[in-house]
Amino acid sequence: MPHAILILVDALRADHLGCYAGEDLGTPNMDRLARQGVVFENAISQGSWTRPSTASMMTGLYPSQNGVGTRWSKTSEGRLSARTLDPSIPTLAEILTANGHTTAFMGGSAVLKPLFGVTRGFTHNLWRSIANDGAVIVEDFEQWIQTERPESSFCYMHFMDVHKPLPMETIPARLDTGLDLDLVKESKNELMSYYAAAVRRVDQYIGGVIRALESEGMLEDTLIILSADHGEELGEHGGMLSHGRTLYRELLHVPLVMRLPGQAFARERIDQPVQLIDFMPTILDYLQCPPIDVPGRSLLTLIRGEEAERAAAFSEHVKPDRYSQSVTTRTHQLIQSYRLEDSRPGSPADLLPGLSVAAKGQRIQGGRFIPTKIFIQGEERPTLSGMVERVDTASNSVSLMGITCQVNEDTRFIGKEDSGPLTFDGLAVGDRVTLNFTAESNGRRVATTIKRKPPGGKSKIEGRIERVQALEGGLRSVTVLGMDVLIDSNTKIRAMKDENREEITVSPVNRVLTGDFIDVHTELYDVTSDPAETRDIVDERPDIAQELEEMLALWTQSLLGQVQESTGSVDVDPETMEQLRLMGYVE
Amino acid sequence: MSRRVIVIGLDSAPPSLLFGRMLEQMPNLAGMVEGGVHGPLRSCDPPITVPAWQVMSTSASPGRLGLYGFRHRRGYSYTEGWTPNSYSVRLPRIWDVLARHGKRSCLVGVPPGYPPKPINGWSVSCFLTPPNAEQYTYPAQLRGEIEKLVGTYLFDVKFRIEDREILREQLFEMTEKRFDVVHHLAATKPWDFFMMVEIGVDRLGHAFWKFFDPEHPRYEPGNPYEGVADEYYRLIDRRLGELLETLEDAVFLIVSDHGSKAMHGAFCINEWLIERGYLKLEERPESIVALDKAAVDWGATRAWGWGGYYARIFLNVEGREGQGVIPAGRYEEEREELAEELRTITRPDGARMRVEVFRPEEIYGAALGNPPDLMVYFDDLDWRSAGTVGHDGFYLSENDTGPDDSVHAMDGIFVLYDPERRCAHSSVEGAGILDVAPTVLELMGVPAPAGMEGRPIELISKEEVFP
């Protein structure tokens, strides 16, 4: 009796598997699957984070078509709401279940919580809220096949071992390195070895799944698909252990190994671009279900050599103000990023001299400041918020974060209800206050208001960016109030919300096709000679760029009229919200 | 103020004809010249159709567009080439800018217009459309509308053929059909901006120049095609009159991408490079062949050239070309030496040619894509460049790739005519094709994006009036 298993490792990069790297990386179980099966050299995810890519896998549709590619939105009460998979879109599990197969989902990610609809239709949904330990999934799987003993089945296992959250101790090491570039490098190495170790750990669990199949005598009846929903950034384009921001290859190129029963086609390697949307038709094909009309195509025909050439794979990244598309061929990748709205800035590159910003975080030695968040402000409001370091009644001054401000008769003191009014005399070293000041032309700073703050909490500085410096390792320093504020691409950068902005409801596909965007940026990479995509060759190779751009345009046109816009949304409960926060998906 | 604008492109139309002997045959055009602003319109370097129309649409130099003619080298390959299509242009064109402001455009035949790229409006592809193309319109169903109107739509004519009779017939048929389609679209679609290009004007010049221009070196008085040009321009004028009548509210801008003039001959650039020791063939070809069909001894070749309206010269550089011989450190020196030598080229009678040699990165600021190492104009483009080898000598009286009577010239034309704001016959010098996009955008009340290199013709004309 036929069985199909999808072993999916969240955020697993292809190059961390021995069978892709061509050397032993401590992944014996995945490498064995590769030796016994078919390896796809150019498997491309349709999105760079879990929601769009898993939805693509489960529906055979591109993110624009399945409608769950967008991020979360905040309700007026500050709760999250998220789009759900529209009930009119059939899922792989629903079709298989309807055709009499037993279907099971195991493991999980907060993103795959049943309420979001992506895992709709499984007869056995063993989603767990916390499934960072793959051992649990292996146990669930063993138990499930022993108790259910399905005649024919499909099981989707979603491993989270490689995904964030990281062990907390690695983060301070990274943040406190300041301008010491050796330490930056060291902390980067630390994170990379953390990631590699997680990959080796998940390999053990995958070994456990194979052993369970073997001991039940199911291995030779089972099609095993090993893959990932997206890759992970390891410093290629500024991000460390992050994803879901760009469409570069480190995020789209995923491992894909298919072990067929009887080790058919073992050791074959296919370098044509294939897509995660191909999984659904492949599994339907293998479990002898009628084909479904989706853009994804069965990989079995490709493996059997019944198909000539698959030219390209496509990916999308949807944000409210931006929309990116990517096409990957065997040799090249072209990315087009459309700016749909005059967007709220959000990248370190948006921080330019003269801009007023507020940085929340913590001051470290050497006059440096490590922010967790930076807000771009409309107007300049010089502010210090933190612990009082010095009070000098002789010169009428107070110091915070190494900055001294004069106090005069116009300075307003604001206390807190429980501790009574605040006065200059009542101010003591160690108090936490927020101090607004004005800088006079002679450089003297005069406090306008000093307000007492509750103890604890983050420090904050606000002011104009005086200088911007690019440092090594993707690090950047902007000087505010004379302090070097250190920024890497994980620093959250936000502009103050423009309340007047209208919610745009037209699909980005339609906007691209009608030219309704501000501008478009095109990048081209040679993925064979430059897999890390360090050199944009769009201006050097117009011949290739025009070819790929045409492919992308034809693909975009093919989406017209198929864009999913009616998808409903659900409120996200606080527990899920917290999990999403831990995973780095929401703030 | 925001107006509808229609741009009527007459490929290759020169001031000498349009503002000269043809004007009296063209009462409608004459009326527009009388009541509007007109003048020569300087083309780009090189003055060639494919870059020029896009330079006009984007107000960016060929270097920024990475378009140096029609055929380009694929990377640094000796033989492989690529040709631009509608996806080659990565800078915003007039219609892209307008789309952002919700305005709709209709394009007919603006090169390179194939494949028809999605647009906020309607588009019919250009003379580069391959025969039997499945989709040549956007949206795709527009094709049916066109074929219901004119039957088989004609994109171009084969003009480098001996049989002028067939050519003449096809030329007139093509242009009539084009204007049928233009008139239909202009009258029925809710467009804000319309742009058409008639390639037939260029084809007329190439195929019939020696028949109608007494100044042409091969002109024969009393030949049977003496009147073809007049007849053709009258056709254009009649169709222009129809559009003027239909579109009472639109501002008309009639433009050409470059001018044209009688060809004096072709200069065999590769024969010259062989003689000067820059290019080496393993054996002399027995007949006349293209260079990539000849046995080139690349290991002993320092430079080779391409034919066309101007010569493109490529150096064979170590580490860049597959069998490069010029050490990278000697590149500039060798390039300058060759440029100097090119400037000594003479006419068949021994008199010096006016040879202009350009370094792409110097004339454009940025030279993206696959620029040649040197660009060469022979005698102000009176002589075209012949890339074939196997000739005796350097000079051909005929083109080497098929009969051709004309070459391109730097100055094209423009006529700006607003039926609602007639002004008295003002002539403006100094406008260029870079100025077209800013002019259109200003007329339409849409700000020109930063990076457009030209400025509105209206401004230029004011400078002329009040210096």
mmCIF file of N, CA, C and O in Angstrom, chain B residues 54-123:
data_model
loop_
_atom_site.group_PDB
_atom_site.id
_atom_site.type_symbol
_atom_site.label_atom_id
_atom_site.label_comp_id
_atom_site.label_asym_id
_atom_site.label_seq_id
_atom_site.Cartn_x
_atom_site.Cartn_y
_atom_site.Cartn_z
ATOM 1 N N GLN B 54 13.731 54.745 -27.853
ATOM 2 C CA GLN B 54 13.716 54.554 -26.403
ATOM 3 C C GLN B 54 14.379 55.720 -25.680
ATOM 4 O O GLN B 54 13.990 56.082 -24.580
ATOM 5 N N VAL B 55 15.383 56.315 -26.318
ATOM 6 C CA VAL B 55 15.970 57.534 -25.761
ATOM 7 C C VAL B 55 14.879 58.593 -25.668
ATOM 8 O O VAL B 55 14.745 59.311 -24.673
ATOM 9 N N MET B 56 14.058 58.632 -26.712
ATOM 10 C CA MET B 56 12.966 59.589 -26.737
ATOM 11 C C MET B 56 11.939 59.289 -25.634
ATOM 12 O O MET B 56 11.444 60.190 -24.968
ATOM 13 N N SER B 57 11.633 58.021 -25.432
ATOM 14 C CA SER B 57 10.594 57.641 -24.470
ATOM 15 C C SER B 57 11.055 57.733 -23.027
ATOM 16 O O SER B 57 10.234 57.833 -22.125
ATOM 17 N N THR B 58 12.370 57.641 -22.811
ATOM 18 C CA THR B 58 12.879 57.629 -21.433
ATOM 19 C C THR B 58 13.630 58.904 -21.082
ATOM 20 O O THR B 58 13.906 59.147 -19.911
ATOM 21 N N SER B 59 14.026 59.670 -22.105
ATOM 22 C CA SER B 59 14.902 60.827 -21.898
ATOM 23 C C SER B 59 16.199 60.411 -21.204
ATOM 24 O O SER B 59 16.686 61.081 -20.298
ATOM 25 N N ALA B 60 16.731 59.270 -21.642
ATOM 26 C CA ALA B 60 18.017 58.782 -21.116
ATOM 27 C C ALA B 60 18.908 58.420 -22.293
ATOM 28 O O ALA B 60 18.427 58.012 -23.348
ATOM 29 N N SER B 61 20.214 58.559 -22.097
ATOM 30 C CA SER B 61 21.152 58.302 -23.187
ATOM 31 C C SER B 61 21.221 56.818 -23.518
ATOM 32 O O SER B 61 20.878 55.971 -22.692
ATOM 33 N N PRO B 62 21.679 56.487 -24.738
ATOM 34 C CA PRO B 62 21.853 55.064 -25.087
ATOM 35 C C PRO B 62 22.753 54.333 -24.089
ATOM 36 O O PRO B 62 22.531 53.161 -23.812
ATOM 37 N N GLY B 63 23.749 55.036 -23.538
ATOM 38 C CA GLY B 63 24.642 54.394 -22.581
ATOM 39 C C GLY B 63 23.906 53.967 -21.325
ATOM 40 O O GLY B 63 24.117 52.877 -20.799
ATOM 41 N N ARG B 64 23.010 54.833 -20.829
ATOM 42 C CA ARG B 64 22.239 54.458 -19.636
ATOM 43 C C ARG B 64 21.245 53.356 -19.947
ATOM 44 O O ARG B 64 20.895 52.559 -19.091
ATOM 45 N N LEU B 65 20.779 53.333 -21.199
ATOM 46 C CA LEU B 65 19.857 52.264 -21.594
ATOM 47 C C LEU B 65 20.617 50.985 -21.949
ATOM 48 O O LEU B 65 20.036 49.910 -21.993
ATOM 49 N N GLY B 66 21.926 51.119 -22.221
ATOM 50 C CA GLY B 66 22.702 49.957 -22.656
ATOM 51 C C GLY B 66 22.311 49.494 -24.054
ATOM 52 O O GLY B 66 22.385 48.319 -24.365
ATOM 53 N N LEU B 67 21.898 50.438 -24.910
ATOM 54 C CA LEU B 67 21.491 50.107 -26.281
ATOM 55 C C LEU B 67 22.350 50.909 -27.251
ATOM 56 O O LEU B 67 22.301 52.127 -27.262
ATOM 57 N N TYR B 68 23.119 50.190 -28.065
ATOM 58 C CA TYR B 68 24.080 50.860 -28.951
ATOM 59 C C TYR B 68 23.767 50.629 -30.414
ATOM 60 O O TYR B 68 24.604 50.875 -31.280
ATOM 61 N N GLY B 69 22.595 50.142 -30.698
ATOM 62 C CA GLY B 69 22.221 49.842 -32.070
ATOM 63 C C GLY B 69 21.209 48.725 -32.000
ATOM 64 O O GLY B 69 20.439 48.650 -31.040
ATOM 65 N N PHE B 70 21.222 47.864 -32.988
ATOM 66 C CA PHE B 70 20.260 46.764 -32.946
ATOM 67 C C PHE B 70 20.924 45.513 -32.382
ATOM 68 O O PHE B 70 20.583 45.050 -31.307
ATOM 69 N N ARG B 71 21.967 45.015 -33.083
ATOM 70 C CA ARG B 71 22.608 43.800 -32.600
ATOM 71 C C ARG B 71 23.675 44.176 -31.563
ATOM 72 O O ARG B 71 24.346 45.191 -31.697
ATOM 73 N N HIS B 72 23.774 43.347 -30.519
ATOM 74 C CA HIS B 72 24.796 43.567 -29.488
ATOM 75 C C HIS B 72 25.567 42.280 -29.271
ATOM 76 O O HIS B 72 25.077 41.192 -29.555
ATOM 77 N N ARG B 73 26.745 42.422 -28.718
ATOM 78 C CA ARG B 73 27.518 41.226 -28.356
ATOM 79 C C ARG B 73 26.920 40.610 -27.103
ATOM 80 O O ARG B 73 26.507 41.316 -26.198
ATOM 81 N N ARG B 74 26.960 39.280 -27.035
ATOM 82 C CA ARG B 74 26.543 38.586 -25.820
ATOM 83 C C ARG B 74 27.775 38.531 -24.915
ATOM 84 O O ARG B 74 28.704 37.757 -25.191
ATOM 85 N N GLY B 75 27.797 39.353 -23.898
ATOM 86 C CA GLY B 75 28.977 39.431 -23.032
ATOM 87 C C GLY B 75 30.190 39.829 -23.870
ATOM 88 O O GLY B 75 30.157 40.814 -24.590
ATOM 89 N N TYR B 76 31.247 39.025 -23.830
ATOM 90 C CA TYR B 76 32.432 39.321 -24.633
ATOM 91 C C TYR B 76 32.656 38.259 -25.693
ATOM 92 O O TYR B 76 33.778 37.966 -26.083
ATOM 93 N N SER B 77 31.565 37.667 -26.137
ATOM 94 C CA SER B 77 31.670 36.619 -27.160
ATOM 95 C C SER B 77 32.125 37.214 -28.492
ATOM 96 O O SER B 77 31.798 38.344 -28.839
ATOM 97 N N TYR B 78 32.899 36.418 -29.261
ATOM 98 C CA TYR B 78 33.312 36.861 -30.598
ATOM 99 C C TYR B 78 32.156 36.793 -31.594
ATOM 100 O O TYR B 78 32.057 37.617 -32.485
ATOM 101 N N THR B 79 31.313 35.789 -31.430
ATOM 102 C CA THR B 79 30.309 35.551 -32.471
ATOM 103 C C THR B 79 28.872 35.651 -31.981
ATOM 104 O O THR B 79 27.989 35.995 -32.753
ATOM 105 N N GLU B 80 28.635 35.338 -30.723
ATOM 106 C CA GLU B 80 27.247 35.325 -30.250
ATOM 107 C C GLU B 80 26.735 36.734 -30.017
ATOM 108 O O GLU B 80 27.427 37.566 -29.437
ATOM 109 N N GLY B 81 25.512 36.951 -30.462
ATOM 110 C CA GLY B 81 24.930 38.275 -30.281
ATOM 111 C C GLY B 81 23.551 38.193 -29.675
ATOM 112 O O GLY B 81 22.997 37.114 -29.502
ATOM 113 N N TRP B 82 23.018 39.340 -29.313
ATOM 114 C CA TRP B 82 21.627 39.404 -28.852
ATOM 115 C C TRP B 82 21.031 40.693 -29.389
ATOM 116 O O TRP B 82 21.757 41.643 -29.708
ATOM 117 N N THR B 83 19.724 40.685 -29.517
ATOM 118 C CA THR B 83 19.054 41.898 -29.968
ATOM 119 C C THR B 83 18.032 42.305 -28.921
ATOM 120 O O THR B 83 17.396 41.455 -28.306
ATOM 121 N N PRO B 84 17.902 43.595 -28.704
ATOM 122 C CA PRO B 84 16.984 44.060 -27.666
ATOM 123 C C PRO B 84 15.524 43.768 -28.023
ATOM 124 O O PRO B 84 15.176 43.681 -29.195
ATOM 125 N N ASN B 85 14.710 43.641 -27.010
ATOM 126 C CA ASN B 85 13.268 43.585 -27.233
ATOM 127 C C ASN B 85 12.591 44.503 -26.211
ATOM 128 O O ASN B 85 13.267 45.303 -25.555
ATOM 129 N N SER B 86 11.286 44.381 -26.093
ATOM 130 C CA SER B 86 10.574 45.334 -25.234
ATOM 131 C C SER B 86 10.984 45.210 -23.763
ATOM 132 O O SER B 86 10.728 46.104 -22.975
ATOM 133 N N TYR B 87 11.619 44.103 -23.403
ATOM 134 C CA TYR B 87 12.046 43.924 -22.011
ATOM 135 C C TYR B 87 13.461 44.440 -21.762
ATOM 136 O O TYR B 87 14.017 44.239 -20.695
ATOM 137 N N SER B 88 14.075 45.083 -22.775
ATOM 138 C CA SER B 88 15.453 45.552 -22.602
ATOM 139 C C SER B 88 15.519 46.878 -21.882
ATOM 140 O O SER B 88 16.576 47.270 -21.419
ATOM 141 N N VAL B 89 14.405 47.588 -21.860
ATOM 142 C CA VAL B 89 14.452 48.952 -21.343
ATOM 143 C C VAL B 89 14.033 48.941 -19.876
ATOM 144 O O VAL B 89 12.917 48.564 -19.547
ATOM 145 N N ARG B 90 14.947 49.317 -19.023
ATOM 146 C CA ARG B 90 14.693 49.192 -17.592
ATOM 147 C C ARG B 90 14.438 50.551 -16.932
ATOM 148 O O ARG B 90 14.220 50.621 -15.736
ATOM 149 N N LEU B 91 14.478 51.612 -17.714
ATOM 150 C CA LEU B 91 14.180 52.938 -17.155
ATOM 151 C C LEU B 91 12.725 53.280 -17.473
ATOM 152 O O LEU B 91 12.183 52.809 -18.468
ATOM 153 N N PRO B 92 12.096 54.091 -16.616
ATOM 154 C CA PRO B 92 10.679 54.405 -16.870
ATOM 155 C C PRO B 92 10.506 55.197 -18.162
ATOM 156 O O PRO B 92 11.212 56.174 -18.403
ATOM 157 N N ARG B 93 9.570 54.750 -18.984
ATOM 158 C CA ARG B 93 9.253 55.456 -20.212
ATOM 159 C C ARG B 93 8.033 56.339 -19.964
ATOM 160 O O ARG B 93 7.387 56.225 -18.930
ATOM 161 N N ILE B 94 7.741 57.204 -20.937
ATOM 162 C CA ILE B 94 6.638 58.158 -20.745
ATOM 163 C C ILE B 94 5.414 57.441 -20.175
ATOM 164 O O ILE B 94 4.821 57.869 -19.191
ATOM 165 N N TRP B 95 5.066 56.308 -20.793
ATOM 166 C CA TRP B 95 3.831 55.627 -20.396
ATOM 167 C C TRP B 95 3.939 54.971 -19.025
ATOM 168 O O TRP B 95 2.932 54.778 -18.361
ATOM 169 N N ASP B 96 5.164 54.619 -18.600
ATOM 170 C CA ASP B 96 5.320 54.085 -17.244
ATOM 171 C C ASP B 96 5.067 55.194 -16.221
ATOM 172 O O ASP B 96 4.436 54.986 -15.188
ATOM 173 N N VAL B 97 5.595 56.370 -16.511
ATOM 174 C CA VAL B 97 5.410 57.502 -15.601
ATOM 175 C C VAL B 97 3.928 57.866 -15.530
ATOM 176 O O VAL B 97 3.380 58.091 -14.450
ATOM 177 N N LEU B 98 3.285 57.859 -16.687
ATOM 178 C CA LEU B 98 1.865 58.217 -16.723
ATOM 179 C C LEU B 98 1.005 57.194 -15.987
ATOM 180 O O LEU B 98 0.033 57.557 -15.323
ATOM 181 N N ALA B 99 1.384 55.920 -16.088
ATOM 182 C CA ALA B 99 0.593 54.860 -15.443
ATOM 183 C C ALA B 99 0.508 55.078 -13.941
ATOM 184 O O ALA B 99 -0.513 54.835 -13.316
ATOM 185 N N ARG B 100 1.616 55.549 -13.369
ATOM 186 C CA ARG B 100 1.625 55.827 -11.926
ATOM 187 C C ARG B 100 0.606 56.881 -11.553
ATOM 188 O O ARG B 100 0.189 56.991 -10.413
ATOM 189 N N HIS B 101 0.264 57.727 -12.522
ATOM 190 C CA HIS B 101 -0.736 58.760 -12.266
ATOM 191 C C HIS B 101 -2.091 58.338 -12.804
ATOM 192 O O HIS B 101 -2.969 59.178 -13.020
ATOM 193 N N GLY B 102 -2.232 57.045 -13.029
ATOM 194 C CA GLY B 102 -3.519 56.507 -13.446
ATOM 195 C C GLY B 102 -3.874 56.806 -14.896
ATOM 196 O O GLY B 102 -5.002 56.579 -15.312
ATOM 197 N N LYS B 103 -2.912 57.317 -15.678
ATOM 198 C CA LYS B 103 -3.237 57.675 -17.069
ATOM 199 C C LYS B 103 -2.954 56.504 -18.001
ATOM 200 O O LYS B 103 -2.005 55.750 -17.803
ATOM 201 N N ARG B 104 -3.788 56.395 -19.026
ATOM 202 C CA ARG B 104 -3.683 55.252 -19.921
ATOM 203 C C ARG B 104 -3.045 55.622 -21.260
ATOM 204 O O ARG B 104 -3.310 56.691 -21.804
ATOM 205 N N SER B 105 -2.243 54.717 -21.746
ATOM 206 C CA SER B 105 -1.506 54.971 -22.978
ATOM 207 C C SER B 105 -1.858 53.939 -24.037
ATOM 208 O O SER B 105 -2.242 52.815 -23.732
ATOM 209 N N CYS B 106 -1.701 54.386 -25.285
ATOM 210 C CA CYS B 106 -1.908 53.492 -26.413
ATOM 211 C C CYS B 106 -0.679 53.582 -27.306
ATOM 212 O O CYS B 106 -0.291 54.683 -27.713
ATOM 213 N N LEU B 107 -0.026 52.460 -27.560
ATOM 214 C CA LEU B 107 1.197 52.452 -28.357
ATOM 215 C C LEU B 107 1.000 51.599 -29.601
ATOM 216 O O LEU B 107 0.474 50.492 -29.520
ATOM 217 N N VAL B 108 1.443 52.147 -30.723
ATOM 218 C CA VAL B 108 1.416 51.351 -31.953
ATOM 219 C C VAL B 108 2.795 51.435 -32.597
ATOM 220 O O VAL B 108 3.225 52.509 -33.032
ATOM 221 N N GLY B 109 3.504 50.326 -32.577
ATOM 222 C CA GLY B 109 4.752 50.223 -33.333
ATOM 223 C C GLY B 109 5.938 50.969 -32.767
ATOM 224 O O GLY B 109 6.858 51.289 -33.516
ATOM 225 N N VAL B 110 5.958 51.251 -31.460
ATOM 226 C CA VAL B 110 7.105 51.955 -30.891
ATOM 227 C C VAL B 110 8.218 50.929 -30.611
ATOM 228 O O VAL B 110 8.052 50.061 -29.766
ATOM 229 N N PRO B 111 9.343 51.016 -31.317
ATOM 230 C CA PRO B 111 10.359 49.967 -31.160
ATOM 231 C C PRO B 111 11.244 50.193 -29.930
ATOM 232 O O PRO B 111 11.515 51.341 -29.610
ATOM 233 N N PRO B 112 11.740 49.117 -29.292
ATOM 234 C CA PRO B 112 11.339 47.738 -29.535
ATOM 235 C C PRO B 112 10.052 47.435 -28.779
ATOM 236 O O PRO B 112 10.015 47.528 -27.566
ATOM 237 N N GLY B 113 9.017 47.052 -29.526
ATOM 238 C CA GLY B 113 7.701 46.878 -28.915
ATOM 239 C C GLY B 113 7.228 45.445 -28.896
ATOM 240 O O GLY B 113 6.064 45.171 -28.653
ATOM 241 N N TYR B 114 8.168 44.535 -29.196
ATOM 242 C CA TYR B 114 7.808 43.121 -29.140
ATOM 243 C C TYR B 114 8.716 42.427 -28.159
ATOM 244 O O TYR B 114 9.899 42.724 -28.129
ATOM 245 N N PRO B 115 8.236 41.495 -27.325
ATOM 246 C CA PRO B 115 6.825 41.109 -27.125
ATOM 247 C C PRO B 115 6.040 42.243 -26.471
ATOM 248 O O PRO B 115 6.632 43.060 -25.762
ATOM 249 N N PRO B 116 4.717 42.310 -26.728
ATOM 250 C CA PRO B 116 3.936 43.396 -26.141
ATOM 251 C C PRO B 116 3.925 43.277 -24.617
ATOM 252 O O PRO B 116 3.384 42.343 -24.069
ATOM 253 N N LYS B 117 4.588 44.209 -23.976
ATOM 254 C CA LYS B 117 4.736 44.196 -22.528
ATOM 255 C C LYS B 117 3.450 44.728 -21.899
ATOM 256 O O LYS B 117 2.803 45.589 -22.483
ATOM 257 N N PRO B 118 3.093 44.227 -20.720
ATOM 258 C CA PRO B 118 1.898 44.768 -20.061
ATOM 259 C C PRO B 118 1.991 46.287 -19.906
ATOM 260 O O PRO B 118 3.064 46.830 -19.654
ATOM 261 N N ILE B 119 0.888 46.941 -20.104
ATOM 262 C CA ILE B 119 0.856 48.403 -20.065
ATOM 263 C C ILE B 119 -0.502 48.816 -19.529
ATOM 264 O O ILE B 119 -1.473 48.064 -19.671
ATOM 265 N N ASN B 120 -0.562 49.980 -18.923
ATOM 266 C CA ASN B 120 -1.852 50.508 -18.502
ATOM 267 C C ASN B 120 -2.496 51.134 -19.734
ATOM 268 O O ASN B 120 -2.392 52.335 -19.961
ATOM 269 N N GLY B 121 -3.096 50.307 -20.555
ATOM 270 C CA GLY B 121 -3.667 50.772 -21.799
ATOM 271 C C GLY B 121 -3.605 49.684 -22.855
ATOM 272 O O GLY B 121 -3.906 48.526 -22.562
ATOM 273 N N TRP B 122 -3.147 50.058 -24.053
ATOM 274 C CA TRP B 122 -3.181 49.152 -25.202
ATOM 275 C C TRP B 122 -1.859 49.275 -25.948
ATOM 276 O O TRP B 122 -1.300 50.364 -26.049
ATOM 277 N N SER B 123 -1.388 48.153 -26.456
ATOM 278 C CA SER B 123 -0.164 48.246 -27.225
ATOM 279 C C SER B 123 -0.157 47.248 -28.375
ATOM 280 O O SER B 123 -0.639 46.116 -28.261
#
